[in-house]
Amino acid sequence: MNKVVDVDITNKCTLKCSACARQNFDDPKMIPGGDTSIKDFQKILDYFDDVYLCGSYGDPIFNPNTIKFLKMAYDQNKFIQVHTAASHKPMSWYEEAFKVNPHAWWVFGLDGLPYQSFVYRQNQDGEKLFEVMKTASEMGIDCKWQYIVFSYNEDKITQAIQMAKDIGVTLELNYSGRTNDFLEPKNKKFKEKIEKEKEEFRPKCLSMLDDTYMTQERLPYVSTTKQVLPCCWLDADVLHSEQVDKRYEPLLDASNNLNNNKVKDIVNSKAWKDFFDKITNGDVPDFCKSKCSSKMKNTNRYKEVYVNGKLSR
């Protein structure tokens, strides 16, 4: 059973996506944490088999060691996946990144056709990022085009399916809850699905404790402050708020930080065990209920994946 983790390796990003956790801070300098070091990344590789670089606060291309991380993963036979939406690196940087780890998977956030993605991904050069994705595919990299469906792009889906097929990448359509009235698509597939479900608490982090670990919806998470947490939502929405539920406080202890601690010791710590005991025995914080009820709306609830132009699921 592979051990999988989501890591936010930097607190830097050039985009201003309206639903991003970065928007909780008026001054970007107040965004917590910094860049994951080579030493700390090695600690992550020492424990986990699969590493997803998918940030709550930053885009992984902005850590100065990202290409080194890709090489480390390749040399140690660890799987790594990069989720990116920013476009502010030269093509030569991307080409080097693709070369040092030909086994890495890349996910590109382009919400709509390249020329229109900036409507949500503010400051993004979508046409450049599409060319980066095309180059990656030509170099043999497994790529996914992640396309969040909004009102401004839902009429372009057929065209996107063909474009993805033409350059040999997978297209993933996400019908998401991260919309306002202006951006919300008319075709509300995700809402129709939610309305049919029975309301109940379904903790997505618990699958890390059993044989479904590989396919869980929420992965354990390493934050920009080096804290190892059950999921990324705790970092983005809870632990930096003014009032923290006391049931979360032990997870903030220094013993759960990569500073002078091994990942294995953290995930087997009393703080982690007590947290899982609480949520499995009904002592569930309101935030966890809001995120992991069957009808929660603040994450992707409906997806369509197209491979070679055909719907696969």
mmCIF file of C-alpha atoms in Angstrom:
data_model
loop_
_atom_site.group_PDB
_atom_site.id
_atom_site.type_symbol
_atom_site.label_atom_id
_atom_site.label_comp_id
_atom_site.label_asym_id
_atom_site.label_seq_id
_atom_site.Cartn_x
_atom_site.Cartn_y
_atom_site.Cartn_z
ATOM 1 C CA MET A 1 0.000 0.000 0.000
ATOM 2 C CA ASN A 2 1.582 3.265 -1.114
ATOM 3 C CA LYS A 3 1.801 6.123 1.360
ATOM 4 C CA VAL A 4 0.701 9.336 -0.344
ATOM 5 C CA VAL A 5 1.070 12.973 0.726
ATOM 6 C CA ASP A 6 0.103 16.445 -0.473
ATOM 7 C CA VAL A 7 2.862 19.041 0.059
ATOM 8 C CA ASP A 8 2.677 22.823 -0.178
ATOM 9 C CA ILE A 9 6.340 23.558 -0.948
ATOM 10 C CA THR A 10 6.064 27.360 -1.140
ATOM 11 C CA ASN A 11 3.888 30.259 -0.037
ATOM 12 C CA LYS A 12 4.529 32.170 -3.258
ATOM 13 C CA CYS A 13 2.235 32.610 -6.248
ATOM 14 C CA THR A 14 1.688 35.268 -8.909
ATOM 15 C CA LEU A 15 -1.989 34.495 -9.487
ATOM 16 C CA LYS A 16 -5.031 35.996 -7.762
ATOM 17 C CA CYS A 17 -7.684 33.277 -8.001
ATOM 18 C CA SER A 18 -10.741 34.516 -6.147
ATOM 19 C CA ALA A 19 -11.417 31.301 -4.188
ATOM 20 C CA CYS A 20 -7.779 30.713 -3.190
ATOM 21 C CA ALA A 21 -6.791 30.678 0.486
ATOM 22 C CA ARG A 22 -4.316 33.443 -0.331
ATOM 23 C CA GLN A 23 -7.254 35.826 -0.602
ATOM 24 C CA ASN A 24 -7.740 35.558 3.178
ATOM 25 C CA PHE A 25 -4.699 37.817 3.561
ATOM 26 C CA ASP A 26 -4.731 41.500 2.627
ATOM 27 C CA ASP A 27 -0.934 41.535 2.434
ATOM 28 C CA PRO A 28 0.818 38.639 0.629
ATOM 29 C CA LYS A 29 3.727 39.055 3.057
ATOM 30 C CA MET A 30 1.414 37.813 5.823
ATOM 31 C CA ILE A 31 0.863 34.431 4.141
ATOM 32 C CA PRO A 32 2.372 31.881 6.529
ATOM 33 C CA GLY A 33 5.436 29.740 5.936
ATOM 34 C CA GLY A 34 8.053 29.731 3.227
ATOM 35 C CA ASP A 35 9.901 27.394 0.885
ATOM 36 C CA THR A 36 10.367 23.719 1.741
ATOM 37 C CA SER A 37 14.079 22.964 2.120
ATOM 38 C CA ILE A 38 15.961 20.086 0.508
ATOM 39 C CA LYS A 39 16.497 18.592 3.980
ATOM 40 C CA ASP A 40 12.772 18.636 4.784
ATOM 41 C CA PHE A 41 11.820 17.297 1.363
ATOM 42 C CA GLN A 42 14.139 14.362 1.948
ATOM 43 C CA LYS A 43 12.288 13.666 5.214
ATOM 44 C CA ILE A 44 9.080 13.522 3.181
ATOM 45 C CA LEU A 45 10.611 11.134 0.639
ATOM 46 C CA ASP A 46 11.956 8.957 3.450
ATOM 47 C CA TYR A 47 8.386 8.137 4.530
ATOM 48 C CA PHE A 48 6.042 8.664 1.590
ATOM 49 C CA ASP A 49 5.986 6.778 -1.711
ATOM 50 C CA ASP A 50 3.900 9.241 -3.736
ATOM 51 C CA VAL A 51 4.231 13.010 -3.403
ATOM 52 C CA TYR A 52 1.722 15.496 -4.794
ATOM 53 C CA LEU A 53 2.979 19.080 -5.041
ATOM 54 C CA CYS A 54 -0.375 20.841 -4.799
ATOM 55 C CA GLY A 55 -0.397 24.045 -2.815
ATOM 56 C CA SER A 56 -2.982 25.729 -0.647
ATOM 57 C CA TYR A 57 -0.990 28.961 -0.661
ATOM 58 C CA GLY A 58 1.632 28.656 -3.375
ATOM 59 C CA ASP A 59 2.350 27.311 -6.830
ATOM 60 C CA PRO A 60 5.172 24.732 -6.683
ATOM 61 C CA ILE A 61 7.094 26.271 -9.578
ATOM 62 C CA PHE A 62 8.159 29.111 -7.252
ATOM 63 C CA ASN A 63 10.163 27.040 -4.788
ATOM 64 C CA PRO A 64 13.787 27.539 -5.871
ATOM 65 C CA ASN A 65 14.436 23.816 -5.290
ATOM 66 C CA THR A 66 11.553 22.393 -7.336
ATOM 67 C CA ILE A 67 13.731 20.994 -10.125
ATOM 68 C CA LYS A 68 16.019 19.488 -7.461
ATOM 69 C CA PHE A 69 12.965 17.899 -5.793
ATOM 70 C CA LEU A 70 11.922 16.353 -9.103
ATOM 71 C CA LYS A 71 15.409 14.912 -9.550
ATOM 72 C CA MET A 72 15.456 13.573 -5.963
ATOM 73 C CA ALA A 73 12.142 11.804 -6.516
ATOM 74 C CA TYR A 74 13.359 10.302 -9.785
ATOM 75 C CA ASP A 75 16.664 9.109 -8.304
ATOM 76 C CA GLN A 76 14.874 7.516 -5.330
ATOM 77 C CA ASN A 77 12.144 5.913 -7.443
ATOM 78 C CA LYS A 78 9.370 7.964 -5.837
ATOM 79 C CA PHE A 79 6.287 9.069 -7.738
ATOM 80 C CA ILE A 80 5.737 12.819 -7.917
ATOM 81 C CA GLN A 81 2.913 14.904 -9.369
ATOM 82 C CA VAL A 82 3.053 18.662 -9.899
ATOM 83 C CA HIS A 83 -0.099 20.815 -9.859
ATOM 84 C CA THR A 84 0.497 24.224 -11.401
ATOM 85 C CA ALA A 85 -1.492 27.143 -12.771
ATOM 86 C CA ALA A 86 1.016 29.990 -12.723
ATOM 87 C CA SER A 87 2.802 30.782 -15.958
ATOM 88 C CA HIS A 88 5.663 32.962 -14.763
ATOM 89 C CA LYS A 89 8.687 30.831 -15.616
ATOM 90 C CA PRO A 90 10.576 30.731 -18.922
ATOM 91 C CA MET A 91 10.005 27.755 -21.210
ATOM 92 C CA SER A 92 13.598 26.661 -20.580
ATOM 93 C CA TRP A 93 12.779 26.176 -16.877
ATOM 94 C CA TYR A 94 9.850 23.892 -17.698
ATOM 95 C CA GLU A 95 11.894 21.915 -20.223
ATOM 96 C CA GLU A 96 14.599 21.292 -17.618
ATOM 97 C CA ALA A 97 11.947 20.215 -15.097
ATOM 98 C CA PHE A 98 10.473 17.756 -17.593
ATOM 99 C CA LYS A 99 13.908 16.358 -18.443
ATOM 100 C CA VAL A 100 15.119 15.667 -14.886
ATOM 101 C CA ASN A 101 12.071 13.522 -14.116
ATOM 102 C CA PRO A 102 10.396 12.009 -17.183
ATOM 103 C CA HIS A 103 8.170 9.888 -14.901
ATOM 104 C CA ALA A 104 6.568 12.855 -13.122
ATOM 105 C CA TRP A 105 2.927 13.687 -13.815
ATOM 106 C CA TRP A 106 1.896 17.300 -14.331
ATOM 107 C CA VAL A 107 -1.547 18.849 -13.824
ATOM 108 C CA PHE A 108 -2.136 22.226 -15.470
ATOM 109 C CA GLY A 109 -4.921 24.486 -14.193
ATOM 110 C CA LEU A 110 -6.453 26.095 -17.284
ATOM 111 C CA ASP A 111 -10.071 26.996 -16.640
ATOM 112 C CA GLY A 112 -11.467 27.364 -20.115
ATOM 113 C CA LEU A 113 -9.722 27.762 -23.429
ATOM 114 C CA PRO A 114 -6.223 29.243 -23.094
ATOM 115 C CA TYR A 115 -7.262 32.766 -24.007
ATOM 116 C CA GLN A 116 -10.030 32.942 -21.387
ATOM 117 C CA SER A 117 -8.601 31.128 -18.355
ATOM 118 C CA PHE A 118 -7.420 34.420 -16.805
ATOM 119 C CA VAL A 119 -11.018 35.321 -15.912
ATOM 120 C CA TYR A 120 -10.692 33.104 -12.826
ATOM 121 C CA ARG A 121 -6.906 32.591 -12.838
ATOM 122 C CA GLN A 122 -6.112 36.290 -12.675
ATOM 123 C CA ASN A 123 -2.591 37.201 -13.911
ATOM 124 C CA GLN A 124 -2.257 33.873 -15.732
ATOM 125 C CA ASP A 125 -0.987 33.757 -19.310
ATOM 126 C CA GLY A 126 -3.182 30.853 -20.366
ATOM 127 C CA GLU A 127 -1.921 30.716 -23.924
ATOM 128 C CA LYS A 128 1.660 30.371 -22.692
ATOM 129 C CA LEU A 129 0.705 27.700 -20.154
ATOM 130 C CA PHE A 130 -1.099 25.733 -22.861
ATOM 131 C CA GLU A 131 2.136 25.762 -24.874
ATOM 132 C CA VAL A 132 4.005 24.547 -21.784
ATOM 133 C CA MET A 133 1.516 21.684 -21.443
ATOM 134 C CA LYS A 134 1.833 20.890 -25.138
ATOM 135 C CA THR A 135 5.638 20.846 -24.837
ATOM 136 C CA ALA A 136 5.436 18.531 -21.830
ATOM 137 C CA SER A 137 3.245 16.126 -23.766
ATOM 138 C CA GLU A 138 5.642 16.209 -26.726
ATOM 139 C CA MET A 139 8.478 15.325 -24.317
ATOM 140 C CA GLY A 140 6.578 12.250 -23.135
ATOM 141 C CA ILE A 141 5.290 13.658 -19.844
ATOM 142 C CA ASP A 142 1.900 12.442 -18.575
ATOM 143 C CA CYS A 143 -0.247 15.574 -18.433
ATOM 144 C CA LYS A 144 -3.710 16.471 -17.253
ATOM 145 C CA TRP A 145 -5.589 19.620 -18.216
ATOM 146 C CA GLN A 146 -7.689 20.531 -15.187
ATOM 147 C CA TYR A 147 -10.628 22.640 -16.345
ATOM 148 C CA ILE A 148 -12.955 24.107 -13.694
ATOM 149 C CA VAL A 149 -16.313 24.765 -15.335
ATOM 150 C CA PHE A 150 -17.563 28.324 -14.940
ATOM 151 C CA SER A 151 -20.225 30.391 -16.683
ATOM 152 C CA TYR A 152 -17.659 31.955 -19.014
ATOM 153 C CA ASN A 153 -16.231 28.653 -20.267
ATOM 154 C CA GLU A 154 -19.003 26.032 -20.168
ATOM 155 C CA ASP A 155 -19.802 26.640 -23.842
ATOM 156 C CA LYS A 156 -16.195 25.812 -24.820
ATOM 157 C CA ILE A 157 -16.049 22.274 -23.434
ATOM 158 C CA THR A 158 -16.468 20.499 -26.781
ATOM 159 C CA GLN A 159 -13.611 22.537 -28.218
ATOM 160 C CA ALA A 160 -11.422 21.802 -25.175
ATOM 161 C CA ILE A 161 -12.041 18.065 -25.527
ATOM 162 C CA GLN A 162 -10.742 18.192 -29.088
ATOM 163 C CA MET A 163 -7.766 20.387 -28.168
ATOM 164 C CA ALA A 164 -6.748 17.999 -25.390
ATOM 165 C CA LYS A 165 -6.996 15.062 -27.797
ATOM 166 C CA ASP A 166 -4.919 16.890 -30.408
ATOM 167 C CA ILE A 167 -1.970 17.399 -28.029
ATOM 168 C CA GLY A 168 -2.303 14.039 -26.248
ATOM 169 C CA VAL A 169 -3.319 15.125 -22.749
ATOM 170 C CA THR A 170 -6.137 14.061 -20.429
ATOM 171 C CA LEU A 171 -8.892 16.619 -19.849
ATOM 172 C CA GLU A 172 -10.563 16.739 -16.436
ATOM 173 C CA LEU A 173 -13.712 18.844 -16.115
ATOM 174 C CA ASN A 174 -14.411 19.905 -12.534
ATOM 175 C CA TYR A 175 -17.903 21.081 -11.644
ATOM 176 C CA SER A 176 -16.929 22.918 -8.512
ATOM 177 C CA GLY A 177 -18.438 24.773 -5.580
ATOM 178 C CA ARG A 178 -15.855 27.557 -5.818
ATOM 179 C CA THR A 179 -18.141 29.951 -7.669
ATOM 180 C CA ASN A 180 -20.117 33.127 -7.123
ATOM 181 C CA ASP A 181 -23.276 34.131 -8.968
ATOM 182 C CA PHE A 182 -21.262 35.595 -11.842
ATOM 183 C CA LEU A 183 -19.068 32.532 -12.385
ATOM 184 C CA GLU A 184 -21.538 29.760 -11.589
ATOM 185 C CA PRO A 185 -22.294 27.608 -14.655
ATOM 186 C CA LYS A 186 -25.868 27.093 -15.797
ATOM 187 C CA ASN A 187 -25.291 23.336 -16.029
ATOM 188 C CA LYS A 188 -25.065 22.617 -12.285
ATOM 189 C CA LYS A 189 -24.140 18.937 -12.431
ATOM 190 C CA PHE A 190 -22.410 19.016 -9.083
ATOM 191 C CA LYS A 191 -25.470 20.492 -7.339
ATOM 192 C CA GLU A 192 -27.802 17.915 -8.858
ATOM 193 C CA LYS A 193 -25.536 15.161 -7.564
ATOM 194 C CA ILE A 194 -25.346 16.678 -4.075
ATOM 195 C CA GLU A 195 -29.115 17.112 -3.790
ATOM 196 C CA LYS A 196 -29.638 13.382 -4.352
ATOM 197 C CA GLU A 197 -27.312 12.417 -1.501
ATOM 198 C CA LYS A 198 -28.265 11.771 2.080
ATOM 199 C CA GLU A 199 -26.653 14.146 4.567
ATOM 200 C CA GLU A 200 -24.047 12.340 6.647
ATOM 201 C CA PHE A 201 -20.523 12.801 7.958
ATOM 202 C CA ARG A 202 -17.942 11.117 5.745
ATOM 203 C CA PRO A 203 -14.406 11.891 6.961
ATOM 204 C CA LYS A 204 -12.217 11.754 3.873
ATOM 205 C CA CYS A 205 -8.963 11.651 5.843
ATOM 206 C CA LEU A 206 -9.791 8.325 7.519
ATOM 207 C CA SER A 207 -9.065 6.293 4.404
ATOM 208 C CA MET A 208 -5.364 6.891 5.046
ATOM 209 C CA LEU A 209 -5.716 4.332 7.823
ATOM 210 C CA ASP A 210 -6.964 1.493 5.626
ATOM 211 C CA ASP A 211 -6.521 -0.144 2.246
ATOM 212 C CA THR A 212 -8.280 2.672 0.358
ATOM 213 C CA TYR A 213 -5.329 5.011 1.043
ATOM 214 C CA MET A 214 -4.385 5.240 -2.620
ATOM 215 C CA THR A 215 -7.773 6.607 -3.651
ATOM 216 C CA GLN A 216 -8.738 8.767 -0.671
ATOM 217 C CA GLU A 217 -10.179 12.185 -1.391
ATOM 218 C CA ARG A 218 -8.062 14.008 1.211
ATOM 219 C CA LEU A 219 -4.384 13.226 1.620
ATOM 220 C CA PRO A 220 -2.180 13.926 4.630
ATOM 221 C CA TYR A 221 -0.590 17.286 4.113
ATOM 222 C CA VAL A 222 2.672 19.108 4.806
ATOM 223 C CA SER A 223 2.162 22.852 5.093
ATOM 224 C CA THR A 224 4.387 25.808 4.229
ATOM 225 C CA THR A 225 5.081 26.063 7.981
ATOM 226 C CA LYS A 226 6.368 22.435 7.996
ATOM 227 C CA GLN A 227 3.381 21.190 9.962
ATOM 228 C CA VAL A 228 2.233 17.645 9.114
ATOM 229 C CA LEU A 229 -1.580 17.567 9.152
ATOM 230 C CA PRO A 230 -4.419 15.133 8.338
ATOM 231 C CA CYS A 231 -5.520 17.292 5.385
ATOM 232 C CA CYS A 232 -4.881 20.595 3.633
ATOM 233 C CA TRP A 233 -8.238 22.113 4.612
ATOM 234 C CA LEU A 234 -7.087 22.391 8.215
ATOM 235 C CA ASP A 235 -4.171 24.567 7.153
ATOM 236 C CA ALA A 236 -6.018 26.811 4.741
ATOM 237 C CA ASP A 237 -9.225 27.398 6.691
ATOM 238 C CA VAL A 238 -8.668 26.642 10.385
ATOM 239 C CA LEU A 239 -5.186 26.769 11.832
ATOM 240 C CA HIS A 240 -4.433 30.357 10.832
ATOM 241 C CA SER A 241 -7.788 31.732 11.952
ATOM 242 C CA GLU A 242 -8.149 33.932 15.029
ATOM 243 C CA GLN A 243 -9.952 31.253 17.033
ATOM 244 C CA VAL A 244 -8.825 27.638 16.757
ATOM 245 C CA ASP A 245 -11.051 24.807 18.008
ATOM 246 C CA LYS A 246 -9.259 23.214 20.966
ATOM 247 C CA ARG A 247 -9.572 19.802 19.347
ATOM 248 C CA TYR A 248 -7.160 20.980 16.643
ATOM 249 C CA GLU A 249 -4.578 22.547 18.958
ATOM 250 C CA PRO A 250 -2.492 19.375 19.554
ATOM 251 C CA LEU A 251 -1.921 19.151 15.800
ATOM 252 C CA LEU A 252 -0.111 22.502 16.007
ATOM 253 C CA ASP A 253 2.375 21.243 18.583
ATOM 254 C CA ALA A 254 6.057 21.448 17.694
ATOM 255 C CA SER A 255 6.257 17.656 17.815
ATOM 256 C CA ASN A 256 4.135 17.585 14.641
ATOM 257 C CA ASN A 257 6.536 19.845 12.741
ATOM 258 C CA LEU A 258 9.304 18.651 10.420
ATOM 259 C CA ASN A 259 11.814 20.631 12.468
ATOM 260 C CA ASN A 260 13.803 17.936 14.283
ATOM 261 C CA ASN A 261 11.044 15.341 13.765
ATOM 262 C CA LYS A 262 10.598 12.427 11.375
ATOM 263 C CA VAL A 263 7.326 12.018 9.458
ATOM 264 C CA LYS A 264 6.894 8.483 10.800
ATOM 265 C CA ASP A 265 6.983 9.734 14.388
ATOM 266 C CA ILE A 266 4.505 12.520 13.593
ATOM 267 C CA VAL A 267 1.831 10.380 11.929
ATOM 268 C CA ASN A 268 2.093 7.876 14.783
ATOM 269 C CA SER A 269 1.996 10.570 17.467
ATOM 270 C CA LYS A 270 -0.555 10.837 20.252
ATOM 271 C CA ALA A 271 -1.918 14.060 18.706
ATOM 272 C CA TRP A 272 -2.759 12.287 15.449
ATOM 273 C CA LYS A 273 -4.200 9.213 17.125
ATOM 274 C CA ASP A 274 -6.344 11.318 19.482
ATOM 275 C CA PHE A 275 -7.665 13.385 16.575
ATOM 276 C CA PHE A 276 -8.769 10.307 14.624
ATOM 277 C CA ASP A 277 -10.245 8.750 17.759
ATOM 278 C CA LYS A 278 -12.364 11.857 18.273
ATOM 279 C CA ILE A 279 -13.809 12.056 14.770
ATOM 280 C CA THR A 280 -14.490 8.304 14.613
ATOM 281 C CA ASN A 281 -16.304 8.401 17.947
ATOM 282 C CA GLY A 282 -18.566 11.350 17.196
ATOM 283 C CA ASP A 283 -16.553 14.204 18.729
ATOM 284 C CA VAL A 284 -16.366 16.060 15.429
ATOM 285 C CA PRO A 285 -15.471 19.768 15.118
ATOM 286 C CA ASP A 286 -17.969 21.840 13.150
ATOM 287 C CA PHE A 287 -15.383 22.632 10.499
ATOM 288 C CA CYS A 288 -14.795 18.951 9.764
ATOM 289 C CA LYS A 289 -18.548 18.424 9.524
ATOM 290 C CA SER A 290 -18.880 21.305 7.074
ATOM 291 C CA LYS A 291 -16.105 20.004 4.823
ATOM 292 C CA CYS A 292 -16.785 16.289 4.994
ATOM 293 C CA SER A 293 -20.547 16.024 5.005
ATOM 294 C CA SER A 294 -21.930 14.263 1.961
ATOM 295 C CA LYS A 295 -23.461 17.535 0.799
ATOM 296 C CA MET A 296 -20.572 19.891 1.366
ATOM 297 C CA LYS A 297 -20.145 22.290 -1.522
ATOM 298 C CA ASN A 298 -16.697 23.823 -1.128
ATOM 299 C CA THR A 299 -14.781 21.303 -3.180
ATOM 300 C CA ASN A 300 -15.011 19.490 -6.470
ATOM 301 C CA ARG A 301 -18.080 17.255 -6.304
ATOM 302 C CA TYR A 302 -18.485 16.149 -9.882
ATOM 303 C CA LYS A 303 -15.815 15.358 -12.445
ATOM 304 C CA GLU A 304 -15.676 14.181 -16.027
ATOM 305 C CA VAL A 305 -12.411 12.832 -17.421
ATOM 306 C CA TYR A 306 -11.735 12.646 -21.163
ATOM 307 C CA VAL A 307 -8.933 10.480 -22.557
ATOM 308 C CA ASN A 308 -8.255 10.632 -26.291
ATOM 309 C CA GLY A 309 -11.437 12.643 -26.680
ATOM 310 C CA LYS A 310 -13.672 10.039 -25.007
ATOM 311 C CA LEU A 311 -15.363 10.175 -21.618
ATOM 312 C CA SER A 312 -13.687 7.635 -19.350
ATOM 313 C CA ARG A 313 -15.660 8.264 -16.128
#
